[in-house]
JSON list of C-alpha atoms (C1' of nucleotides) in Angstrom, two decimals:
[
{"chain": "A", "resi": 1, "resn": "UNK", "atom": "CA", "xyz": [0.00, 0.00, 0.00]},
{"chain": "A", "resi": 2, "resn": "UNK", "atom": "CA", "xyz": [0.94, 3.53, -0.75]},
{"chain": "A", "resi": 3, "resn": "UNK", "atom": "CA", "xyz": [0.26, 4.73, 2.88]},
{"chain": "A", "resi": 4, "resn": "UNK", "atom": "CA", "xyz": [2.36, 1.84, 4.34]},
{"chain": "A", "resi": 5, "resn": "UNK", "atom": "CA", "xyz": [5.44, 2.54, 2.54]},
{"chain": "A", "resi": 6, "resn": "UNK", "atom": "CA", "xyz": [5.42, 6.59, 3.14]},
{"chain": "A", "resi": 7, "resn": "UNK", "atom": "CA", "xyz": [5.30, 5.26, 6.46]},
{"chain": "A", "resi": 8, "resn": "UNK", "atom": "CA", "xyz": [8.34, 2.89, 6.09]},
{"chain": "A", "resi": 9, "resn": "UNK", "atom": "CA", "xyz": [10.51, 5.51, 4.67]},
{"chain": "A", "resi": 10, "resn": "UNK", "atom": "CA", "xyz": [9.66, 8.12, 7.10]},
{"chain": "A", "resi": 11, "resn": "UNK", "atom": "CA", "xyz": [10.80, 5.71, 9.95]},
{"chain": "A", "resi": 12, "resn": "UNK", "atom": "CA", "xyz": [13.69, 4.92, 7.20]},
{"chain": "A", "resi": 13, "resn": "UNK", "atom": "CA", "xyz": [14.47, 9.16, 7.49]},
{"chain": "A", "resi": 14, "resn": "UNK", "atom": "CA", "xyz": [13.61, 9.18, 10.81]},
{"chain": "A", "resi": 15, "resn": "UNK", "atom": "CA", "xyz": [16.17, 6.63, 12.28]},
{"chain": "A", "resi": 16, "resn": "UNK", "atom": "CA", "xyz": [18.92, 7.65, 9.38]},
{"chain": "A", "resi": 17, "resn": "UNK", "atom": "CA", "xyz": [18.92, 11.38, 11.29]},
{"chain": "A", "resi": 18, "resn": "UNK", "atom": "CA", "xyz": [19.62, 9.63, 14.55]},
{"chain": "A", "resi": 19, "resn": "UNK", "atom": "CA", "xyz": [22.73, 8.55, 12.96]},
{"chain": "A", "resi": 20, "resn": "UNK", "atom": "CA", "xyz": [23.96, 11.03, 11.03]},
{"chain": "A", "resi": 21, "resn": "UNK", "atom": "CA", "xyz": [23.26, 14.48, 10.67]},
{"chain": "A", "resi": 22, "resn": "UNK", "atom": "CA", "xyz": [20.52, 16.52, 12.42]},
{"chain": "A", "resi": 23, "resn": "UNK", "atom": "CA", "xyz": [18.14, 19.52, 11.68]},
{"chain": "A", "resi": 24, "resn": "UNK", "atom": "CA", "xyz": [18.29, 20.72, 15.15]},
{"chain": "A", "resi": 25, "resn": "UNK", "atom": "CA", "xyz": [20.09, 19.79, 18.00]},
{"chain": "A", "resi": 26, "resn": "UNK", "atom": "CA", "xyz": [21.83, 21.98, 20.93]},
{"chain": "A", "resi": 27, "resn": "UNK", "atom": "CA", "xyz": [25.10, 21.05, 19.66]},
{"chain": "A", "resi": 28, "resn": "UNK", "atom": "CA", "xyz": [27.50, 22.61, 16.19]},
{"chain": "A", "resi": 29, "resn": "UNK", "atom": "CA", "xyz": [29.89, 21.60, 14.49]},
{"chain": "A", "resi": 30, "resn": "UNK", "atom": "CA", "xyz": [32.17, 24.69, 13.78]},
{"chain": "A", "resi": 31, "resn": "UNK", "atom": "CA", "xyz": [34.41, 24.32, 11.05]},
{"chain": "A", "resi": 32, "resn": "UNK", "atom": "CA", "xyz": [37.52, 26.53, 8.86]},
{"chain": "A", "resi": 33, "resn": "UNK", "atom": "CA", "xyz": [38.74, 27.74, 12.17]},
{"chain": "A", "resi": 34, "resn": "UNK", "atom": "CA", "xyz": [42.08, 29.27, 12.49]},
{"chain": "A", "resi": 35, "resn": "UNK", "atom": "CA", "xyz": [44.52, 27.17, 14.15]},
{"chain": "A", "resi": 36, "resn": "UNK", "atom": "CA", "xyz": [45.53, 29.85, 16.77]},
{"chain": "A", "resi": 37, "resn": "UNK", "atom": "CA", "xyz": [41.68, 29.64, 17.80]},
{"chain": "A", "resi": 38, "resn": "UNK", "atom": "CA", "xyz": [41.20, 27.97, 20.88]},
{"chain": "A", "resi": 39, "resn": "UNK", "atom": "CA", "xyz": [38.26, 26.79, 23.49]},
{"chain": "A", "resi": 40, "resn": "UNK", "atom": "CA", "xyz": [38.18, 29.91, 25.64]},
{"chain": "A", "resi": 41, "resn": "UNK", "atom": "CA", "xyz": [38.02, 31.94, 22.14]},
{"chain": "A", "resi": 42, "resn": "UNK", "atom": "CA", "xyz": [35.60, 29.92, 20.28]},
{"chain": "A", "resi": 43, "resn": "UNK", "atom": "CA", "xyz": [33.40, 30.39, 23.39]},
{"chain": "A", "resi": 44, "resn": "UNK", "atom": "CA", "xyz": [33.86, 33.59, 24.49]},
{"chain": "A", "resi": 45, "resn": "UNK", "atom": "CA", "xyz": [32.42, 33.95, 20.24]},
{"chain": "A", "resi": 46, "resn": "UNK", "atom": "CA", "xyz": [29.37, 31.73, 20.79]},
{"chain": "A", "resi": 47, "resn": "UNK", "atom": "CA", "xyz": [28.61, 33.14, 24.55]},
{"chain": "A", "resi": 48, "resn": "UNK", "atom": "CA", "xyz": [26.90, 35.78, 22.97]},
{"chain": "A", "resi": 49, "resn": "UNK", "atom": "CA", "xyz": [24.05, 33.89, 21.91]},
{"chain": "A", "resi": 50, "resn": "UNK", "atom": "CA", "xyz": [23.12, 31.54, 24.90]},
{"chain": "A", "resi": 51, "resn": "UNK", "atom": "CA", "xyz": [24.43, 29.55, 27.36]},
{"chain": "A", "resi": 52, "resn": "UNK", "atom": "CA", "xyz": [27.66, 27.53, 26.25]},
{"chain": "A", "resi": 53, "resn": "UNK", "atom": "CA", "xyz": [27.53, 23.99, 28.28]},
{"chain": "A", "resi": 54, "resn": "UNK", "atom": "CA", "xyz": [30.67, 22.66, 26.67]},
{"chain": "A", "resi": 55, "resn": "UNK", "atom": "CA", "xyz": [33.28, 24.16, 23.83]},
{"chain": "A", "resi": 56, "resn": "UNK", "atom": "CA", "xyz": [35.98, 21.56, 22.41]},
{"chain": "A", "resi": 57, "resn": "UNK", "atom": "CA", "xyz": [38.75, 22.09, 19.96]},
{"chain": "A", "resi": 58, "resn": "UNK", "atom": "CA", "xyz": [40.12, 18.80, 18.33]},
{"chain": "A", "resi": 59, "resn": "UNK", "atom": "CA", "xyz": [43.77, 18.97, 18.33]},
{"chain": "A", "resi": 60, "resn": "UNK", "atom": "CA", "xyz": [46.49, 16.03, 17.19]},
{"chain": "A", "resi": 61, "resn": "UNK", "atom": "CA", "xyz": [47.09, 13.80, 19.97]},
{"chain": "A", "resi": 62, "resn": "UNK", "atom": "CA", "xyz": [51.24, 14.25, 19.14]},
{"chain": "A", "resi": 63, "resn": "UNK", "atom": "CA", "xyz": [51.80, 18.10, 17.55]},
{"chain": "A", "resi": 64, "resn": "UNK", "atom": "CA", "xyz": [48.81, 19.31, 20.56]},
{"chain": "A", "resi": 65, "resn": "UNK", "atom": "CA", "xyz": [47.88, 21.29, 17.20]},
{"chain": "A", "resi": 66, "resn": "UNK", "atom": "CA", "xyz": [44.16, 22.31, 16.28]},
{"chain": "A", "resi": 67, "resn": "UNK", "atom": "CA", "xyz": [42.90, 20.12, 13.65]},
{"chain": "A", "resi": 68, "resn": "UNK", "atom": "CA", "xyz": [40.94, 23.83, 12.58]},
{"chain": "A", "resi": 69, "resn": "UNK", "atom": "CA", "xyz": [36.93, 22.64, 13.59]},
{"chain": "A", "resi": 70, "resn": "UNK", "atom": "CA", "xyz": [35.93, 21.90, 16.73]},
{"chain": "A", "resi": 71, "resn": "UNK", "atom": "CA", "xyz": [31.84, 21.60, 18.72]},
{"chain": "A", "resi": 72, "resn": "UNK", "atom": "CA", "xyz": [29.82, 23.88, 20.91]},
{"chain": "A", "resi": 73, "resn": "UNK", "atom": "CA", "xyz": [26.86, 22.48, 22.87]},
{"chain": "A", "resi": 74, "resn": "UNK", "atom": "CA", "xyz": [24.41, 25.13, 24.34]},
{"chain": "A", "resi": 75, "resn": "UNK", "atom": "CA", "xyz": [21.81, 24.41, 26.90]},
{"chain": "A", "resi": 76, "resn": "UNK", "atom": "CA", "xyz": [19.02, 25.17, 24.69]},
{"chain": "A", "resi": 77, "resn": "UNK", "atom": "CA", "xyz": [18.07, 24.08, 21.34]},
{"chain": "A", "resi": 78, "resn": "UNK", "atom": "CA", "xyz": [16.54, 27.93, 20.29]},
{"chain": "A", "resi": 79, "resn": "UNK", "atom": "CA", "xyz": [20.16, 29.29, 21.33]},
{"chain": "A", "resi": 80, "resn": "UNK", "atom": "CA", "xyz": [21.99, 26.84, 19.06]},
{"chain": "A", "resi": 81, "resn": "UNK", "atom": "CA", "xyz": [19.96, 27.34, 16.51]},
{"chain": "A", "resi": 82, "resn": "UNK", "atom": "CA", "xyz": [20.10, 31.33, 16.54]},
{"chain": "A", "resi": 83, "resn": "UNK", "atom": "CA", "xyz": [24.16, 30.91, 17.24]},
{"chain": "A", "resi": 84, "resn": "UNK", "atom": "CA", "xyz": [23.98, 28.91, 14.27]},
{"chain": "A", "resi": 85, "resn": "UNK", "atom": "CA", "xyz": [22.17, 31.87, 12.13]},
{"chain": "A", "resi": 86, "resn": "UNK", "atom": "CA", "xyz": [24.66, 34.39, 13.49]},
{"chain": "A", "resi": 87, "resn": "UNK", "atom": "CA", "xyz": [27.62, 32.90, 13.33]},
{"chain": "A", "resi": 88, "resn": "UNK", "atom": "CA", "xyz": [27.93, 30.65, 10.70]},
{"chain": "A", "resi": 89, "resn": "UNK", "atom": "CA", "xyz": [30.13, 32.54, 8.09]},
{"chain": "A", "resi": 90, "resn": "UNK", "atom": "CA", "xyz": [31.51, 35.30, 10.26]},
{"chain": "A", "resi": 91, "resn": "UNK", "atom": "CA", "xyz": [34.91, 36.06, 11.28]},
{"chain": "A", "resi": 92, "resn": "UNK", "atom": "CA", "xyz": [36.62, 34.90, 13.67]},
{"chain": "A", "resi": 93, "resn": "UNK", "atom": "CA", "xyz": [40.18, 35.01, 14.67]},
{"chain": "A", "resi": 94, "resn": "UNK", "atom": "CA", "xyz": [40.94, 36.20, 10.79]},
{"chain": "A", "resi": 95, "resn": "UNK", "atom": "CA", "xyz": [39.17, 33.11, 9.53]},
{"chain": "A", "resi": 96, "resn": "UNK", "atom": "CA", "xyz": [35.87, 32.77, 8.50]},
{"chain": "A", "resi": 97, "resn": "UNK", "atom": "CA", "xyz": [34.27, 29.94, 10.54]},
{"chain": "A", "resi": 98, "resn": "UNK", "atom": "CA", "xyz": [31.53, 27.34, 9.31]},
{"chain": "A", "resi": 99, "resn": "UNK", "atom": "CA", "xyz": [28.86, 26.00, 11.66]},
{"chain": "A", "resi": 100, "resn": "UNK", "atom": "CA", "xyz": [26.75, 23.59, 11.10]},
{"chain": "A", "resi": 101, "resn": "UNK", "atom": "CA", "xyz": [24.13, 21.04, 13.30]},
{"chain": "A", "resi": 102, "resn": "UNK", "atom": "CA", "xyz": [26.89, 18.22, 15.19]},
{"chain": "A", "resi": 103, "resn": "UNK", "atom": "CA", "xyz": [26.69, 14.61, 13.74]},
{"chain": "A", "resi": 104, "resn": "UNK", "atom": "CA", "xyz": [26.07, 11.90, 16.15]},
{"chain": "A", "resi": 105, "resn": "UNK", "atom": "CA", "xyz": [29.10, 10.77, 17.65]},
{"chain": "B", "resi": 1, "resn": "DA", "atom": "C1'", "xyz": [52.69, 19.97, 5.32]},
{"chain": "B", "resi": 2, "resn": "DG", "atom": "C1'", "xyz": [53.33, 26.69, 8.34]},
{"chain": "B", "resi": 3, "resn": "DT", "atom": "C1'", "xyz": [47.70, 23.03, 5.67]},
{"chain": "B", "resi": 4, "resn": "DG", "atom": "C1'", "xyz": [41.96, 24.47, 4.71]},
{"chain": "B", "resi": 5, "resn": "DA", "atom": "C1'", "xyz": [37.53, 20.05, 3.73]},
{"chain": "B", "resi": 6, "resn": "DG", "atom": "C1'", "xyz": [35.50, 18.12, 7.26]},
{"chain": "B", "resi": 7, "resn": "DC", "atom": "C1'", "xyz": [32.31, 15.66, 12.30]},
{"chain": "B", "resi": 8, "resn": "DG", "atom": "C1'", "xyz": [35.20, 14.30, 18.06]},
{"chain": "B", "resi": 9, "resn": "DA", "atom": "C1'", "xyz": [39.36, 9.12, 22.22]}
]
DNA sequence: AGTGAGCGA
């Protein structure tokens, strides 16, 4: 039946965003950061639009060098997703930074 | 690799 499989491949979407990437969540993914940018910069940056639960850089295990992207997570949903509006394309620490809703981990 | 898309031990 028609009805039966819009069903299936809703649950199909449904369970496929639990995986991989989201439409909303309380955490980003911020990309094209400078390598000089750190946690306590990339939050002081995204403090401005809610409350900042956790900041992370990912840096090499060996060099202790940023990889250039790292994750916020705010407390809210409606303050990641407004961070997300303002800050997605804006500069920061001479680059200009992408942000985007976090994958599942 | 003093580099530039991507998704974390």
């Amino acid at each position: 039946m028609v009805l039966g499989a819009r069903v299936i491949s809703k649950v199909a979407l449904l369970s496929a965003r639990r995986l991989f990437a989201r439409d909303s969540s309380n955490k980003l993914f911020v990309g094209g950061l400078s390598y000089d940018t750190n946690e306590s910069i990339l939050r002081e940056a995204f403090s401005a639009h809610g409350v900042v639960t956790q900041v992370r850089v990912i840096c090499d295990r060996r060099s202790g060098k940023s990889k250039g992207f790292g994750f916020v997570q705010f407390s809210q949903e409606s303050e990641a997703a407004t961070a997300l509006q303002q800050m997605d394309q804006q500069l920061l620490e001479g680059r200009n930074i992408r942000v985007c809703y976090a994958n599942k981990e």
